[in-house]
Structure formats: structure tokens, C-alpha cells
CSV table of C-alpha atoms in Angstrom, one decimal:
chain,number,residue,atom,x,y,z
A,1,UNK,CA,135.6,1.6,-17.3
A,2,UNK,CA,135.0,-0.8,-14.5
A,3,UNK,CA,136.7,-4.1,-14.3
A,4,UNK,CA,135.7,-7.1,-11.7
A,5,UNK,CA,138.1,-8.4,-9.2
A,6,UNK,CA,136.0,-11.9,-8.1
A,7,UNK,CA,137.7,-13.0,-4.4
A,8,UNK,CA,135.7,-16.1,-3.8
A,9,UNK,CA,131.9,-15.0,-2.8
A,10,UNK,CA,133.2,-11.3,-2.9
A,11,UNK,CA,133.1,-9.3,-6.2
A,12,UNK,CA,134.7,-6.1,-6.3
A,13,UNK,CA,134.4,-2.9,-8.8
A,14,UNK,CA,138.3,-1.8,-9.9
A,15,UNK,CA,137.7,1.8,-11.2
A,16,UNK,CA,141.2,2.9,-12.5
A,17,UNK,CA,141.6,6.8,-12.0
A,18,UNK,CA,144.1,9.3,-12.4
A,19,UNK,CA,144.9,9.4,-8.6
A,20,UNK,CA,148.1,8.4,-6.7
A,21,UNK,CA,146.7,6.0,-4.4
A,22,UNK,CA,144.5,3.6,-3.9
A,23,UNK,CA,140.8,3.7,-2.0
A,24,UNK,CA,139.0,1.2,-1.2
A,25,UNK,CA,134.9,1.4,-0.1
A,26,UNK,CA,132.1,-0.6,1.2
A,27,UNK,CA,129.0,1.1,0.0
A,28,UNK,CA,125.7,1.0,1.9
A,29,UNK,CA,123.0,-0.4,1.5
A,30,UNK,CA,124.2,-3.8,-0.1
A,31,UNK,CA,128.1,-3.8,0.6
A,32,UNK,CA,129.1,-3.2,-3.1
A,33,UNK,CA,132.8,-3.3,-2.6
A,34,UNK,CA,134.7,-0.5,-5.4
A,35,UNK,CA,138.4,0.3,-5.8
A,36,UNK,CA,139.8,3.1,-7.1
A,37,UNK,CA,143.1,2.8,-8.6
A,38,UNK,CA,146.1,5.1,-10.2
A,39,UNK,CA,145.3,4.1,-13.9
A,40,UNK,CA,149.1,2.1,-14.1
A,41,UNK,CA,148.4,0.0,-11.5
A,42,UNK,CA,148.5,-3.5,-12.8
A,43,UNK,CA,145.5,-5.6,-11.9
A,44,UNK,CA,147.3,-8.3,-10.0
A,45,UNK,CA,148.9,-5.8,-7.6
A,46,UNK,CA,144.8,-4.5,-7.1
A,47,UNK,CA,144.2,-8.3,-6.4
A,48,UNK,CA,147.1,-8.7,-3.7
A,49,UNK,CA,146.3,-5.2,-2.0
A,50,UNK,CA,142.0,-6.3,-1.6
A,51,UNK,CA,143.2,-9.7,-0.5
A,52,UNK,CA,145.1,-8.5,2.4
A,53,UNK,CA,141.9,-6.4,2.8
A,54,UNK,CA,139.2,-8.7,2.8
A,55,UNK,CA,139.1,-9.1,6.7
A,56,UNK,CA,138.3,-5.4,7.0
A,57,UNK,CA,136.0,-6.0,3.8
A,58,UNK,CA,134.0,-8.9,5.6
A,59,UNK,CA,134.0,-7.1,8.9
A,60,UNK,CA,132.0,-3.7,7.0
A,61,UNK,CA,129.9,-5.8,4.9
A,62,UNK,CA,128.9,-7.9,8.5
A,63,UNK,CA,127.8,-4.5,10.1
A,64,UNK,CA,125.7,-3.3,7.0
A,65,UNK,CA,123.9,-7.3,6.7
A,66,UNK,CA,123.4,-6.6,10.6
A,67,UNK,CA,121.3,-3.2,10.3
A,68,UNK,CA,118.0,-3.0,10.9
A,69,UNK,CA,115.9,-3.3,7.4
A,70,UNK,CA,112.2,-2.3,6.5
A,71,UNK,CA,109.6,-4.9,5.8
A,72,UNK,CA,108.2,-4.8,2.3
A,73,UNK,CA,105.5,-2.1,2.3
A,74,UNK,CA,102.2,-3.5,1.8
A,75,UNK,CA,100.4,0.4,2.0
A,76,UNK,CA,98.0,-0.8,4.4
A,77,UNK,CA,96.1,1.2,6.6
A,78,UNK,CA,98.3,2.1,9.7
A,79,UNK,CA,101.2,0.6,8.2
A,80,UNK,CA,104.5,3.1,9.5
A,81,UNK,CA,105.9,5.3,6.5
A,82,UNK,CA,108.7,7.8,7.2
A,83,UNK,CA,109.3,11.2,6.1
A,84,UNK,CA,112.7,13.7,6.9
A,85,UNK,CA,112.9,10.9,9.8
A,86,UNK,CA,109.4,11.1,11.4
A,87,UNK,CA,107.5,7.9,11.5
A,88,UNK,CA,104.0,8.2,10.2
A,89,UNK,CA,100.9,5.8,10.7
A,90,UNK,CA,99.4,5.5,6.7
A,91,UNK,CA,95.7,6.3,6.4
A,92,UNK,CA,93.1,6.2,3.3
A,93,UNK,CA,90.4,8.3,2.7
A,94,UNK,CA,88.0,8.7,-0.2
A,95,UNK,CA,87.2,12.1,-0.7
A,96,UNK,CA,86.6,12.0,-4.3
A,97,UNK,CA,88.8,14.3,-6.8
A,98,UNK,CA,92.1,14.3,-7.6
A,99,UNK,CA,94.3,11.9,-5.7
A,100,UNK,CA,96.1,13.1,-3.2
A,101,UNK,CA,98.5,12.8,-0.2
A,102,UNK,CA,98.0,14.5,2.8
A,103,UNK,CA,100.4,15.3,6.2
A,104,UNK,CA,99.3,15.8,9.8
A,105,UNK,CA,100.6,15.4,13.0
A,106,UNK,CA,100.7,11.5,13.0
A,107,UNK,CA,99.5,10.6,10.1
A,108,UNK,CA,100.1,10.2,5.8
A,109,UNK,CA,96.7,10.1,4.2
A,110,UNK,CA,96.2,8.7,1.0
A,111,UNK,CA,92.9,10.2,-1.1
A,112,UNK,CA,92.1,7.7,-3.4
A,113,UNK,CA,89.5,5.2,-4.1
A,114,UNK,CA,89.8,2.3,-1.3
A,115,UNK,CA,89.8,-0.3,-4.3
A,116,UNK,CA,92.5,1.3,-5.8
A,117,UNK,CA,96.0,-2.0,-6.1
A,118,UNK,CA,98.9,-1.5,-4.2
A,119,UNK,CA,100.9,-0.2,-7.1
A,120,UNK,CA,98.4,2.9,-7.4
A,121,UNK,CA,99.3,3.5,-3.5
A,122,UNK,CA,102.7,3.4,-3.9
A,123,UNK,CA,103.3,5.6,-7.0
A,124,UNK,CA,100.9,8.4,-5.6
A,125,UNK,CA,103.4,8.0,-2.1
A,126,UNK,CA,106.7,8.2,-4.1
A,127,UNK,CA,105.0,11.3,-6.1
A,128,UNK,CA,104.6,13.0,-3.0
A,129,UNK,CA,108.2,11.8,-2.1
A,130,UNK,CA,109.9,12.9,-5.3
A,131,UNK,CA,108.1,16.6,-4.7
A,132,UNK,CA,108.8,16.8,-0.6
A,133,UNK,CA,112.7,15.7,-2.0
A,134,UNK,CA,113.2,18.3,-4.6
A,135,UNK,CA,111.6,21.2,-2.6
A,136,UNK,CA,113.7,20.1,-0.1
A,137,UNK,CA,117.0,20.1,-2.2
A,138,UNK,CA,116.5,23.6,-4.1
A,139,UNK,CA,117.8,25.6,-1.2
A,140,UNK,CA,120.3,22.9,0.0
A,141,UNK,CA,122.0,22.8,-3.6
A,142,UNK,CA,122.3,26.7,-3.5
A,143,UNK,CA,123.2,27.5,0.2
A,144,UNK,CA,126.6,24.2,-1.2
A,145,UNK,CA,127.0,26.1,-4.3
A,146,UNK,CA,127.7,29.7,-2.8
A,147,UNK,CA,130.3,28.4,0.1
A,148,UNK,CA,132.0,26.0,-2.2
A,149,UNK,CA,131.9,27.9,-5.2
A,150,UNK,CA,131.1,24.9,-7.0
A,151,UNK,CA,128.1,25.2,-9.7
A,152,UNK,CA,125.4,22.4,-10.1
A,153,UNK,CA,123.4,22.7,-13.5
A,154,UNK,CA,121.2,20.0,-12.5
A,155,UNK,CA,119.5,17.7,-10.3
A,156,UNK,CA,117.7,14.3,-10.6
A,157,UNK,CA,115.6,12.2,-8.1
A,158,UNK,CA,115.2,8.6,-8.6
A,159,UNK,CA,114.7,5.0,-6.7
A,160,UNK,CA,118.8,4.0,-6.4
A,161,UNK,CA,119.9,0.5,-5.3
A,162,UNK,CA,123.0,0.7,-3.8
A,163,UNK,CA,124.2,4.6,-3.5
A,164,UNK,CA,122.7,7.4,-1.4
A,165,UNK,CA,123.4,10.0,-4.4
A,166,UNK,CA,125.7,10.1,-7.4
A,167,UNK,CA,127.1,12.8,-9.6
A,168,UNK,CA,129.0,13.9,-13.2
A,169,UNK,CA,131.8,16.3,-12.6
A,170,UNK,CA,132.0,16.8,-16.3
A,171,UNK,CA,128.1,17.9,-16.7
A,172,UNK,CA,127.9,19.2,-13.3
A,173,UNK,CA,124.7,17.0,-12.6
A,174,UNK,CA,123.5,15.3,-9.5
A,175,UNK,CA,121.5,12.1,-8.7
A,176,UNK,CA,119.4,12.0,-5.2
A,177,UNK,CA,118.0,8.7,-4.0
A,178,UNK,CA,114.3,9.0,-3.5
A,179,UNK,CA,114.7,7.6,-0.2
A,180,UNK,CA,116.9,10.6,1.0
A,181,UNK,CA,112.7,11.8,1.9
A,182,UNK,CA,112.3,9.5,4.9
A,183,UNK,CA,115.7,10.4,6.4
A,184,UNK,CA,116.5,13.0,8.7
A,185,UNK,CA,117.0,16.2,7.0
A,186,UNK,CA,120.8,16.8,8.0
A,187,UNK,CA,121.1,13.7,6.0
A,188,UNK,CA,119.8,15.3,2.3
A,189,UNK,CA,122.6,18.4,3.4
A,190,UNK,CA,125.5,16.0,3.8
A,191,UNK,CA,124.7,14.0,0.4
A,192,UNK,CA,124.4,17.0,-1.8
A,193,UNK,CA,127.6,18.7,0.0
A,194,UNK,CA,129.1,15.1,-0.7
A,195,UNK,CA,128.4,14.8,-4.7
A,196,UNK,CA,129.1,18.9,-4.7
A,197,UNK,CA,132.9,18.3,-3.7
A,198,UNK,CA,133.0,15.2,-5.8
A,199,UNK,CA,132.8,18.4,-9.0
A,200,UNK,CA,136.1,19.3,-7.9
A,201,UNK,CA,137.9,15.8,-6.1
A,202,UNK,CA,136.1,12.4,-8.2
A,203,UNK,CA,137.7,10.1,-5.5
A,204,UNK,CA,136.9,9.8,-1.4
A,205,UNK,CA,140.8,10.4,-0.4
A,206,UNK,CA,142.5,13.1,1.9
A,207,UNK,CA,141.5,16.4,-0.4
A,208,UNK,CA,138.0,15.2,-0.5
A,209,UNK,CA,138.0,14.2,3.7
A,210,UNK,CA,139.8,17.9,4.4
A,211,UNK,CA,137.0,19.8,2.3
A,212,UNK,CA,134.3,17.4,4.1
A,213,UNK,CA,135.6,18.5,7.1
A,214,UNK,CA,136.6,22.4,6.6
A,215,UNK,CA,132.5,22.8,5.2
A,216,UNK,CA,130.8,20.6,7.6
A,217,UNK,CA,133.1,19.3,10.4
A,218,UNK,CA,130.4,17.2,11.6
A,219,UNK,CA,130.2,15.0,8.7
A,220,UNK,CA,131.4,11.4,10.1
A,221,UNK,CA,128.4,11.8,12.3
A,222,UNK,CA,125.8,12.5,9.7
A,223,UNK,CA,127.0,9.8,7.7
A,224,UNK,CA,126.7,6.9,10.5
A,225,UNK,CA,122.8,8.5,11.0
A,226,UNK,CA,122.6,7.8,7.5
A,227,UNK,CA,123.8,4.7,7.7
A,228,UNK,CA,121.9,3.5,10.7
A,229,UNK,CA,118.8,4.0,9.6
A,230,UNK,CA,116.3,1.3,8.8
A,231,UNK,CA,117.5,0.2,5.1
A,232,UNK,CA,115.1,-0.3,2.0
A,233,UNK,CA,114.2,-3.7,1.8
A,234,UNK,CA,116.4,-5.2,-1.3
A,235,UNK,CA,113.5,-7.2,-3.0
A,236,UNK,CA,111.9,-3.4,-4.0
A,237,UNK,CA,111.7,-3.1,-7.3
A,238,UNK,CA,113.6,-0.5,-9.1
């Protein structure tokens, strides 16, 4: 059960756990602020501990409103599309047939009919999105499930607001953001390792920092990649 913690403009997601101490995280893309707290905490105690936080809350919040965000797509032709961190110039083409996208060197073509409304264009792009993603994770999820010895039964890819992936220890599932396609491969490894370990540890704290670091020491550096890129415009629908 979540429980809001509202510190003037600042609204913050208690999560009480069965954990010894407590974690506090500003999440990307949008700053959502959660706590996670040992379950008997009292919820005035939370309140003192993210007051005397909310300089350091501010400050994190201030670098992710300062990153550099993508303009609405409009699907146009020549308009920059990314994918696995590649910028792309978008180009239609009528060939007649099936729709259809279409990779080269420099360019993401779109076979379809030139008439055909924006919303046409962006489903057939986040089709081929969904596909590039889940090709993409097949062998990730299995290379993360041999070294860690950790079993996933399943996998989901869908358009995510404010998280990069999720998962559900207790049905072994996990959630990709479709976006994880237009980021830098290394980025798609570090997520699924990330909701992997989260099968075994649910919280971010030491155990789950010293299993981040003994399968993929370079982590902290995939993450600020992650982070750095150009951010989904927050008036996309979802």
C-alpha cells in the first residue's frame, strides 16, 4: 500500500516494507519522489526524516527539469527518430502493400499511404519499436538469468510514464518501457539486470548496490547515460 507524504509543492510515495532502513529515491523522468520504509515506522518520523531531505530532493528534481527533452513528434518527413541511440532522419514512402517500417544507414522509412493521420504513423513506429525491443531483450533476459540464477517467467513492453522498467518478485514478471528502443543498447542490459536483482532484493539499498556492482561494476555509469538522454516529452499520451 502506498501512502502520500504532501511537503508543500512536493508529494512523496511512502511504501512501507519489511526492511531495516529507510531509502529514499528521485525517479526519472518526472522526479516522482518514493520512500521506502521498515513497516513500524510511524508516519511522522517518515515526515521529519524527508523534511530534513528536501534540499537534496529539490537539488535532484532541479537536474532532471534541467535535462534536455524531445519535442512532441509530429512524424513528419525528416523529423529525427532514435533507435539503440542512433539518430535517424524519418522518411515516407508509398510502396503499396502491407505497411511497413524500414532501416538504413540514415534513415526510418515509413511505407504507408502519404494521407495516412499522424496517429496511423506513430502506432506503425512504436510496432516496429515494441518488436526491435523484445528481440532485443530475449537474449539479455537469459544471458541475466544464467549468472544470477534468478528465473524470469515473463516479460512485458509498454509506453511507462515515470519508470524505465518495473517488475513482480512474486510472479517473476518484468515491465520494459517502450522507450528503452531509442536508447543505447548497454542501457536495455542494465534495466533488465536492475528488475532481475529486484526478484531477490525489492528495495535499492546496500545488498541490491553490492549485487549491481559484483554483476556489472559499471553500472553507476550506464545509469547517468540513461538518464542523460533526451527525455520523452511529458504531454505524450499514455
Amino acid at each position: 500500500m502506498v501512502t502520500e507524504l504532501q511537503l508543500g509543492n512536493i508529494t512523496v510515495d511512502v511504501i512501507f516494507k519489511d526492511i531495516k532502513n529507510v531509502h529514499l529515491s528521485v525517479y526519472p523522468p518526472t522526479g516522482r519522489v518514493r520512500i521506502s520504509a521498515p513497516d513500524r515506522m510511524e508516519i511522522e518520523n517518515i515526515r521529519l526524516f524527508a523534511i530534513s531531505k528536501l534540499g537534496w530532493i529539490k537539488k535532484q528534481q532541479d537536474k532532471l527539469n534541467a535535462q534536455e527533452r524531445e519535442t512532441p513528434r509530429e512524424f513528419l518527413e525528416r523529423e529525427s527518430h532514435y533507435l539503440w541511440g542512433k539518430r535517424y532522419l524519418l522518411h515516407f514512402a508509398c510502396e503499396g502493400g502491407l505497411a511497413k517500417v524500414v532501416i538504413d544507414h540514415t534513415r526510418i522509412t515509413l511505407s504507408l499511404k502519404p494521407d495516412a493521420p499522424l496517429e496511423t504513423r506513430q502506432r506503425l513506429l512504436d510496432d516496429f519499436y515494441r518488436i526491435e525491443l523484445k528481440q532485443a531483450a530475449v537474449p539479455l533476459i537469459e544471458k541475466w538469468e544464467k549468472r544470477t540464477g534468478l528465473q524470469a517467467e515473463k516479460f512485458f513492453v509498454q509506453k511507462m510514464k515515470t519508470m524505465w522498467g518495473s517488475s513482480n518478485p512474486n510472479r517473476r514478471t518484468i515491465r520494459l518501457n517502450l522507450e528503452l528502443a531509442k536508447k543505447p543498447h548497454e542501457c536495455l542490459d542494465y534495466i533488465i539486470l536492475h528488475e532481475i536483482i529486484h526478484f531477490l532484493v525489492p528495495n535499492h539499498g546496500e545488498k541490491f548496490q553490492r549485487l549491481m556492482d559484483q554483476y556489472m561494476p559499471h553500472w553507476p555509469a550506464i545509469w547517468r547515460l540513461l538518464n542523460e538522454e533526451p527525455l520523452a516529452h511529458t504531454d505524450w499520451t499514455y
